[in-house]
Amino acid sequence: METKNNKKTIRAWAFFDWANSAYNLVITSTIFPAYYVAITKANGGRVTFFGKSFVNTALSDYALSAAYLIIVLLLPILSSIADYKGNKKIFMQFFTAIGALACGVLYFFDANHIELGIIAFALAAIGYSGGFVFYNSYLPEIATVDMQDKVSAKGFTYGYIGSVLLQLICFVFVMKPELFGIVDETFPARLSFLLVGLWWMGFALIPFIVLPKGSPNAVSHDHNIIKGGFIELGKVWQKVKTMPLLKRYLPAFFFYSMGVQTIMLVATGFAAKELHMPTSALITTILIIQLVAIGGATLMSRLSGRFGNVRVLIAVVIIWIGVCAAAYLTKTATEFYVVAAVVGLVMGGIQSMSRSTYSKYLPENITDTASFFSFYDVTEKLAIVGGVFSFGFFEELTGSPRNSVLVLAIFFIIGLILLFSLLAAEKKIKSLTLPSPKERV
């Protein structure tokens, strides 16, 4: 394994975020939601998917929930196998290929191919989230404990910068198609989806070339790969149950992530349907969020060094609860811009801080990092499944996504209560014994 805190390795690792965050911005956050709402607004916003009728945005929410549920079922096995065989980079490459190809398929998505578009949309989500568990598992391998907050923030910063650059490129021909002689109204959005796939695969080559493939966590085994994966996963679960702080952190992370991840995924669709904002305004808003988020991730990293990760997370979750209340009351585009700016400030910070906090709670010198981070990612993906499904379900049930926002506020409140419980447990442990660097979070 390469020496930790190696600048070249860290830079290459961060470029993986640069590569696939373009999917997260263009596909899930801006152009795809606006395009999807636009081409499915006929028939009262209802679409037919393999013979069954759905509210258009509820269907996309259900598709995302299904995609992340598949990841939840797969990743514990795959990550254990990756540690067992020492080949986590191969899995990163596999999921990157799935995601990038699915984005390319979205080029053919229009009102006459709803099934194709929704399936490709789900596969892209599987590729994106699948690669991230192995990407995250490199963090404790490439950075020492005292550097993990900074390195984690660097990854998110690269992701925001890279995604914004591609978004700006797409922004030009989406907003000014006449400059390029484009007459097909669907072509700019579909071209954007294709460019995301090419960007994703192209820049992912940097980490694939530089990052180590990973080392096996044992010399020899008497069982086959699949059985070995379950055995390693079982061992990690037993270890997690003996870690009092980690056991308390994961439920808190689960509940506030239900809110955070869902808001990030449904915000554009919400604004398009409820506020009738044009695509240009939506893209501009999301770009502002991304730029503010760069500063937010850096700010949270610095605050954690002064106040501790858990206290910073508590403050940020309180802000998110306020965001939910404001979103429910938002009636105009101007109000949405203000809410979006606040979201940008806390979005990057809570993601970066959550990942580094989990990393700090892990025991020293672990070798099965992918298996440990599978628990983190499974928790996050389950939160997405529950949060996005709940949002779509309550929209169909009540007829308005505004009511779904209130449900997300409840998730944040539960997460906040659990974070206060974690803080109390952390104080109790530190009062009984001299804290190690791992506990100083």
Coordinates of C-alpha atoms in Angstrom, one line a residue:
M1 CA 0.0 0.0 0.0
E2 CA 1.2 3.5 -0.8
T3 CA 2.2 5.8 2.0
K4 CA -0.8 7.7 3.5
N5 CA -1.2 11.4 2.7
N6 CA 0.5 11.1 -0.7
K7 CA -0.6 14.2 -2.6
K8 CA -0.7 12.4 -6.0
T9 CA -2.9 9.6 -4.7
I10 CA -5.2 11.9 -2.9
R11 CA -5.6 14.1 -6.0
A12 CA -6.3 11.0 -8.1
W13 CA -8.9 9.8 -5.5
A14 CA -10.6 13.1 -5.6
F15 CA -10.9 13.0 -9.4
F16 CA -13.3 10.1 -9.0
D17 CA -15.7 12.5 -7.4
W18 CA -14.9 15.0 -10.2
A19 CA -15.9 12.3 -12.7
N20 CA -19.1 11.0 -11.4
S21 CA -20.6 14.1 -9.7
A22 CA -21.5 15.3 -13.1
Y23 CA -24.1 12.6 -13.1
N24 CA -25.4 13.7 -9.8
L25 CA -25.7 17.3 -11.0
V26 CA -26.9 17.0 -14.5
I27 CA -29.0 13.8 -14.3
T28 CA -30.5 13.8 -10.9
S29 CA -30.5 17.5 -10.0
T30 CA -31.0 19.8 -13.0
I31 CA -31.5 18.9 -16.7
F32 CA -33.0 15.4 -16.3
P33 CA -35.8 16.4 -13.8
A34 CA -36.7 19.5 -15.8
Y35 CA -36.7 17.6 -19.1
Y36 CA -38.6 14.7 -17.6
V37 CA -41.4 17.0 -16.2
A38 CA -41.6 18.9 -19.5
I39 CA -42.0 15.8 -21.7
T40 CA -44.5 14.1 -19.4
K41 CA -46.7 17.1 -18.5
A42 CA -49.5 16.0 -20.8
N43 CA -52.5 14.0 -19.3
G44 CA -52.3 15.9 -16.1
G45 CA -48.7 14.8 -15.4
R46 CA -49.5 11.1 -15.4
V47 CA -47.4 8.6 -17.3
T48 CA -47.8 4.9 -18.2
F49 CA -45.0 2.5 -17.2
F50 CA -45.5 -1.0 -18.5
G51 CA -49.3 -0.6 -18.5
K52 CA -49.6 1.0 -15.0
S53 CA -50.4 4.7 -14.5
F54 CA -48.3 6.9 -12.2
V55 CA -47.8 10.6 -11.3
N56 CA -44.8 11.5 -13.4
T57 CA -42.5 12.6 -10.5
A58 CA -43.7 9.8 -8.2
L59 CA -42.6 7.3 -10.9
S60 CA -39.1 8.7 -11.0
D61 CA -39.0 8.7 -7.2
Y62 CA -40.0 5.1 -7.2
A63 CA -37.4 4.2 -9.8
L64 CA -34.7 5.8 -7.7
S65 CA -35.9 3.9 -4.6
A66 CA -35.8 0.6 -6.5
A67 CA -32.3 1.4 -7.8
Y68 CA -30.9 2.1 -4.3
L69 CA -32.7 -0.9 -2.9
I70 CA -30.8 -3.1 -5.4
I71 CA -27.6 -1.5 -4.3
V72 CA -28.5 -2.1 -0.6
L73 CA -28.9 -5.8 -1.4
L74 CA -25.7 -6.0 -3.5
L75 CA -23.1 -3.9 -1.8
P76 CA -22.6 -5.8 1.5
I77 CA -21.7 -8.9 -0.6
L78 CA -19.6 -7.1 -3.2
S79 CA -17.6 -5.0 -0.8
S80 CA -16.8 -8.0 1.4
I81 CA -15.6 -9.9 -1.8
A82 CA -13.6 -6.8 -2.7
D83 CA -11.7 -6.9 0.6
Y84 CA -11.5 -10.7 0.5
K85 CA -9.9 -10.7 -2.9
G86 CA -8.2 -7.2 -2.7
N87 CA -9.8 -5.9 -5.9
K88 CA -12.0 -3.0 -4.9
K89 CA -10.8 -1.0 -7.9
I90 CA -12.3 -3.5 -10.3
F91 CA -15.7 -3.0 -8.7
M92 CA -15.3 0.8 -9.0
Q93 CA -14.6 0.3 -12.7
F94 CA -17.6 -2.1 -13.1
F95 CA -20.1 0.3 -11.6
T96 CA -18.6 3.3 -13.4
A97 CA -19.1 1.5 -16.7
I98 CA -22.7 0.7 -15.9
G99 CA -23.5 4.3 -14.9
A100 CA -21.7 5.9 -17.8
L101 CA -23.3 3.6 -20.4
A102 CA -26.8 4.2 -18.9
C103 CA -26.3 8.0 -19.3
G104 CA -25.4 7.3 -22.9
V105 CA -28.7 5.4 -23.4
L106 CA -30.6 8.4 -22.0
Y107 CA -29.7 10.1 -25.3
F108 CA -32.6 8.1 -26.8
F109 CA -35.1 9.0 -24.0
D110 CA -38.2 10.9 -25.1
A111 CA -42.0 10.9 -24.5
N112 CA -42.4 7.8 -26.7
H113 CA -39.8 5.8 -24.7
I114 CA -40.7 6.3 -21.1
E115 CA -39.8 2.7 -20.1
L116 CA -36.4 3.0 -21.7
G117 CA -35.7 6.3 -20.0
I118 CA -36.8 5.3 -16.5
I119 CA -34.8 2.0 -16.7
A120 CA -31.7 3.9 -17.8
F121 CA -32.3 6.5 -15.1
A122 CA -32.3 3.7 -12.5
L123 CA -29.2 2.0 -13.9
A124 CA -27.3 5.2 -13.8
A125 CA -28.2 5.6 -10.2
I126 CA -27.0 2.0 -9.5
G127 CA -23.7 2.8 -11.2
Y128 CA -23.2 6.0 -9.3
S129 CA -24.0 4.7 -5.9
G130 CA -22.3 1.4 -6.5
G131 CA -19.0 3.0 -7.3
F132 CA -19.1 5.3 -4.3
V133 CA -18.8 2.6 -1.6
F134 CA -15.5 1.5 -3.0
Y135 CA -14.4 5.1 -3.5
N136 CA -15.3 5.9 0.1
S137 CA -13.4 2.8 1.4
Y138 CA -10.1 4.3 0.2
L139 CA -10.3 7.2 2.6
P140 CA -8.8 5.5 5.7
E141 CA -6.2 3.9 3.4
I142 CA -4.9 7.1 1.8
A143 CA -5.2 9.5 4.7
T144 CA -4.2 9.5 8.4
V145 CA -6.9 10.2 11.0
D146 CA -5.9 13.9 11.4
M147 CA -6.1 14.4 7.6
Q148 CA -9.4 12.6 6.9
D149 CA -11.7 15.7 7.3
K150 CA -9.5 17.7 4.9
V151 CA -9.2 14.9 2.4
S152 CA -12.9 14.1 2.5
A153 CA -13.7 17.8 1.9
K154 CA -11.2 17.8 -1.0
G155 CA -13.1 15.0 -2.7
F156 CA -16.4 16.8 -2.4
T157 CA -14.8 20.0 -3.6
Y158 CA -13.4 18.3 -6.7
G159 CA -16.8 16.8 -7.3
Y160 CA -18.6 20.2 -7.1
I161 CA -16.0 21.9 -9.4
G162 CA -16.1 19.1 -12.0
S163 CA -19.8 18.9 -12.1
V164 CA -20.3 22.6 -12.4
L165 CA -17.8 22.8 -15.3
L166 CA -19.8 20.2 -17.3
Q167 CA -23.1 21.8 -16.3
L168 CA -21.8 25.1 -17.7
I169 CA -20.9 23.4 -21.0
C170 CA -24.4 21.9 -21.1
F171 CA -26.0 25.2 -20.1
V172 CA -24.8 26.9 -23.2
F173 CA -26.6 24.7 -25.8
V174 CA -29.6 24.0 -23.5
M175 CA -30.3 27.7 -23.1
K176 CA -29.1 28.9 -26.6
P177 CA -29.7 26.0 -29.0
E178 CA -30.1 28.4 -31.9
L179 CA -26.4 29.3 -31.7
F180 CA -25.7 25.7 -32.8
G181 CA -28.5 25.4 -35.3
I182 CA -30.4 23.0 -33.0
V183 CA -34.1 22.9 -33.9
D184 CA -35.1 19.7 -32.0
E185 CA -36.2 20.9 -28.5
T186 CA -35.3 17.6 -26.9
F187 CA -31.8 17.4 -28.4
P188 CA -29.9 19.7 -26.0
A189 CA -31.1 17.7 -22.9
R190 CA -30.4 14.4 -24.6
L191 CA -26.9 15.5 -25.7
S192 CA -26.3 16.6 -22.1
F193 CA -27.0 13.0 -20.9
L194 CA -24.5 11.6 -23.5
L195 CA -21.8 14.1 -22.4
V196 CA -22.3 13.1 -18.8
G197 CA -21.5 9.5 -19.7
L198 CA -18.4 10.5 -21.6
W199 CA -17.2 12.8 -18.9
W200 CA -17.8 10.2 -16.2
M201 CA -15.9 7.4 -17.9
G202 CA -13.1 9.7 -19.2
F203 CA -12.1 11.4 -15.9
A204 CA -12.6 8.1 -14.0
L205 CA -9.5 6.8 -15.8
I206 CA -7.3 9.1 -13.6
P207 CA -8.1 7.3 -10.3
F208 CA -8.2 3.9 -12.1
I209 CA -4.6 4.4 -13.2
V210 CA -3.2 5.9 -9.9
L211 CA -5.1 4.2 -7.0
P212 CA -3.8 0.9 -5.7
K213 CA -6.1 -2.0 -6.4
G214 CA -6.3 -2.9 -2.7
S215 CA -4.8 -5.8 -0.7
P216 CA -6.5 -9.0 0.4
N217 CA -7.4 -9.0 4.1
A218 CA -6.1 -12.6 4.6
V219 CA -3.5 -14.9 3.1
S220 CA -5.5 -18.0 2.5
H221 CA -9.1 -19.2 2.9
D222 CA -10.8 -22.6 2.8
H223 CA -14.1 -21.3 1.5
N224 CA -15.2 -19.9 -1.9
I225 CA -15.5 -16.2 -2.7
I226 CA -19.2 -15.8 -2.1
K227 CA -19.1 -17.6 1.2
G228 CA -16.0 -15.7 2.1
G229 CA -17.8 -12.5 1.4
F230 CA -20.6 -13.3 3.8
I231 CA -18.2 -14.5 6.5
E232 CA -16.2 -11.2 6.3
L233 CA -19.4 -9.2 6.4
G234 CA -20.5 -11.1 9.5
K235 CA -17.2 -10.4 11.1
V236 CA -17.6 -6.7 10.4
W237 CA -21.1 -6.7 11.8
Q238 CA -19.9 -8.3 15.0
K239 CA -17.2 -5.6 15.3
V240 CA -19.7 -2.8 14.7
K241 CA -21.9 -4.1 17.6
T242 CA -19.0 -3.7 20.0
M243 CA -18.4 0.0 19.1
P244 CA -20.7 2.1 21.2
L245 CA -20.1 5.4 19.4
L246 CA -20.4 3.9 15.9
K247 CA -23.6 2.1 16.9
R248 CA -25.1 5.4 17.9
Y249 CA -23.9 7.3 15.0
L250 CA -25.3 5.1 12.2
P251 CA -29.0 5.5 13.2
A252 CA -28.6 9.2 13.5
F253 CA -26.9 9.3 10.1
F254 CA -29.7 7.2 8.7
F255 CA -32.5 9.5 9.7
Y256 CA -30.9 12.8 8.8
S257 CA -29.7 11.3 5.5
M258 CA -33.3 10.4 4.6
G259 CA -34.0 14.2 4.6
V260 CA -30.7 15.4 3.0
Q261 CA -30.5 12.9 0.2
T262 CA -34.2 13.2 -0.7
I263 CA -34.1 17.0 -0.9
M264 CA -31.1 16.8 -3.2
L265 CA -32.9 14.4 -5.5
V266 CA -36.3 16.0 -5.7
A267 CA -35.6 19.8 -5.3
T268 CA -35.6 20.5 -9.1
G269 CA -38.8 18.5 -9.7
F270 CA -40.5 20.3 -6.8
A271 CA -39.6 23.7 -8.2
A272 CA -40.6 22.7 -11.8
K273 CA -44.1 21.5 -10.7
E274 CA -45.0 23.7 -7.7
L275 CA -43.3 27.0 -8.7
H276 CA -43.4 26.5 -12.5
M277 CA -39.8 27.7 -12.8
P278 CA -38.3 27.5 -16.3
T279 CA -35.3 25.2 -17.0
S280 CA -32.9 28.2 -17.2
A281 CA -33.8 29.3 -13.7
L282 CA -33.5 25.8 -12.3
I283 CA -30.1 25.3 -13.8
T284 CA -28.9 28.6 -12.5
T285 CA -30.2 27.8 -9.1
I286 CA -28.5 24.5 -8.9
L287 CA -25.2 26.0 -10.1
I288 CA -25.4 28.5 -7.3
I289 CA -26.0 25.6 -4.9
Q290 CA -22.9 23.8 -6.2
L291 CA -20.7 26.9 -5.9
V292 CA -21.9 27.7 -2.3
A293 CA -21.5 24.0 -1.4
I294 CA -17.7 24.2 -2.2
G295 CA -17.3 26.8 0.5
G296 CA -19.7 24.9 2.8
A297 CA -17.6 21.7 2.7
T298 CA -14.5 23.7 3.6
L299 CA -16.2 25.7 6.3
M300 CA -17.6 22.6 8.0
S301 CA -14.1 20.9 7.9
R302 CA -12.6 23.9 9.7
L303 CA -15.4 24.2 12.3
S304 CA -15.1 20.5 13.1
G305 CA -11.5 21.1 14.2
R306 CA -12.7 23.7 16.7
F307 CA -16.0 22.4 17.9
G308 CA -15.9 18.6 17.0
N309 CA -17.7 16.8 14.3
V310 CA -20.8 15.9 16.3
R311 CA -21.6 19.4 17.5
V312 CA -21.2 20.7 13.9
L313 CA -23.5 18.0 12.6
I314 CA -26.1 19.0 15.2
A315 CA -26.0 22.6 14.1
V316 CA -26.3 21.6 10.5
V317 CA -29.2 19.3 11.0
I318 CA -31.1 22.2 12.8
I319 CA -30.5 24.3 9.7
W320 CA -31.9 21.5 7.6
I321 CA -35.1 21.5 9.7
G322 CA -35.4 25.2 9.0
V323 CA -34.9 24.5 5.3
C324 CA -37.9 22.0 5.3
A325 CA -40.1 24.6 7.0
A326 CA -39.1 27.3 4.5
A327 CA -39.6 25.0 1.5
Y328 CA -43.1 24.2 2.6
L329 CA -44.0 27.9 2.7
T330 CA -42.1 28.8 -0.5
K331 CA -44.4 30.4 -3.1
T332 CA -42.1 32.4 -5.4
A333 CA -39.0 31.9 -7.3
T334 CA -37.2 34.5 -5.2
E335 CA -38.0 32.6 -2.0
F336 CA -36.8 29.4 -3.7
Y337 CA -33.4 31.1 -4.5
V338 CA -33.0 32.0 -0.8
V339 CA -33.8 28.5 0.4
A340 CA -31.4 27.0 -2.3
A341 CA -28.5 29.2 -1.1
V342 CA -29.0 27.9 2.4
V343 CA -29.2 24.3 1.1
G344 CA -25.9 24.8 -0.8
L345 CA -24.2 26.0 2.4
V346 CA -25.1 22.9 4.4
M347 CA -25.3 20.3 1.6
G348 CA -21.5 19.8 1.0
G349 CA -20.7 20.2 4.6
I350 CA -23.0 17.5 5.9
Q351 CA -21.9 15.0 3.3
S352 CA -18.2 15.6 3.8
M353 CA -18.6 15.7 7.6
S354 CA -20.7 12.5 7.7
R355 CA -18.1 10.5 5.8
S356 CA -15.1 11.7 7.8
T357 CA -17.0 11.2 11.1
Y358 CA -17.7 7.6 10.2
S359 CA -14.1 7.1 9.1
K360 CA -12.8 8.5 12.5
Y361 CA -15.0 6.1 14.4
L362 CA -13.5 3.1 12.7
P363 CA -10.7 1.1 14.6
E364 CA -7.1 1.8 13.8
N365 CA -5.3 -0.3 11.2
I366 CA -8.3 -2.1 9.7
T367 CA -7.7 -3.9 6.5
D368 CA -11.3 -4.7 5.5
T369 CA -12.2 -1.1 4.8
A370 CA -14.6 -1.8 2.0
S371 CA -16.7 -4.0 4.2
F372 CA -16.8 -1.4 6.9
F373 CA -17.7 1.3 4.4
S374 CA -20.4 -0.9 3.0
F375 CA -22.3 -0.5 6.3
Y376 CA -22.0 3.3 5.9
D377 CA -23.1 3.2 2.3
V378 CA -25.9 0.7 2.9
T379 CA -27.2 3.0 5.7
E380 CA -27.1 5.9 3.3
K381 CA -28.8 4.0 0.4
L382 CA -31.5 2.7 2.7
A383 CA -32.1 6.3 3.8
I384 CA -32.5 7.2 0.1
V385 CA -34.9 4.3 -0.4
G386 CA -37.0 5.3 2.5
G387 CA -36.8 9.1 2.0
V388 CA -37.5 9.2 -1.8
F389 CA -40.2 6.5 -1.6
S390 CA -41.9 8.4 1.2
F391 CA -41.7 11.6 -0.8
G392 CA -43.3 10.1 -3.9
F393 CA -45.9 8.1 -1.8
F394 CA -47.1 11.2 0.1
E395 CA -47.3 13.2 -3.1
E396 CA -49.5 10.6 -4.7
L397 CA -51.5 10.3 -1.5
T398 CA -52.1 14.0 -0.8
G399 CA -51.7 15.4 -4.4
S400 CA -48.9 17.8 -3.4
P401 CA -45.2 17.5 -2.9
R402 CA -45.4 20.2 -0.3
N403 CA -46.9 17.8 2.2
S404 CA -44.0 15.4 1.5
V405 CA -41.5 18.1 2.7
L406 CA -43.1 18.0 6.1
V407 CA -42.4 14.3 6.3
L408 CA -38.7 15.0 5.6
A409 CA -38.7 17.4 8.5
I410 CA -39.8 14.6 10.8
F411 CA -36.8 12.5 9.7
F412 CA -34.4 15.4 10.5
I413 CA -35.9 15.8 13.9
I414 CA -35.4 12.1 14.7
G415 CA -31.8 12.4 13.5
L416 CA -31.2 15.4 15.6
I417 CA -32.4 13.7 18.8
L418 CA -30.1 10.7 18.0
L419 CA -27.1 13.1 17.5
F420 CA -27.7 14.6 20.9
S421 CA -27.7 11.1 22.3
L422 CA -24.4 10.4 20.5
L423 CA -22.9 13.6 21.9
A424 CA -23.9 12.5 25.5
A425 CA -22.4 9.1 25.0
E426 CA -19.2 10.6 23.6
K427 CA -18.9 12.9 26.6
K428 CA -19.5 10.0 29.0
I429 CA -16.8 7.8 27.3
K430 CA -14.3 10.7 27.3
S431 CA -14.9 11.4 31.0
L432 CA -14.1 7.8 31.8
T433 CA -10.9 7.4 29.8
L434 CA -8.4 9.5 27.9
P435 CA -9.7 9.8 24.4
S436 CA -7.7 8.4 21.5
P437 CA -7.5 10.3 18.2
K438 CA -10.3 8.1 16.8
E439 CA -12.7 9.3 19.5
R440 CA -11.9 13.0 19.0
V441 CA -14.8 13.6 16.6

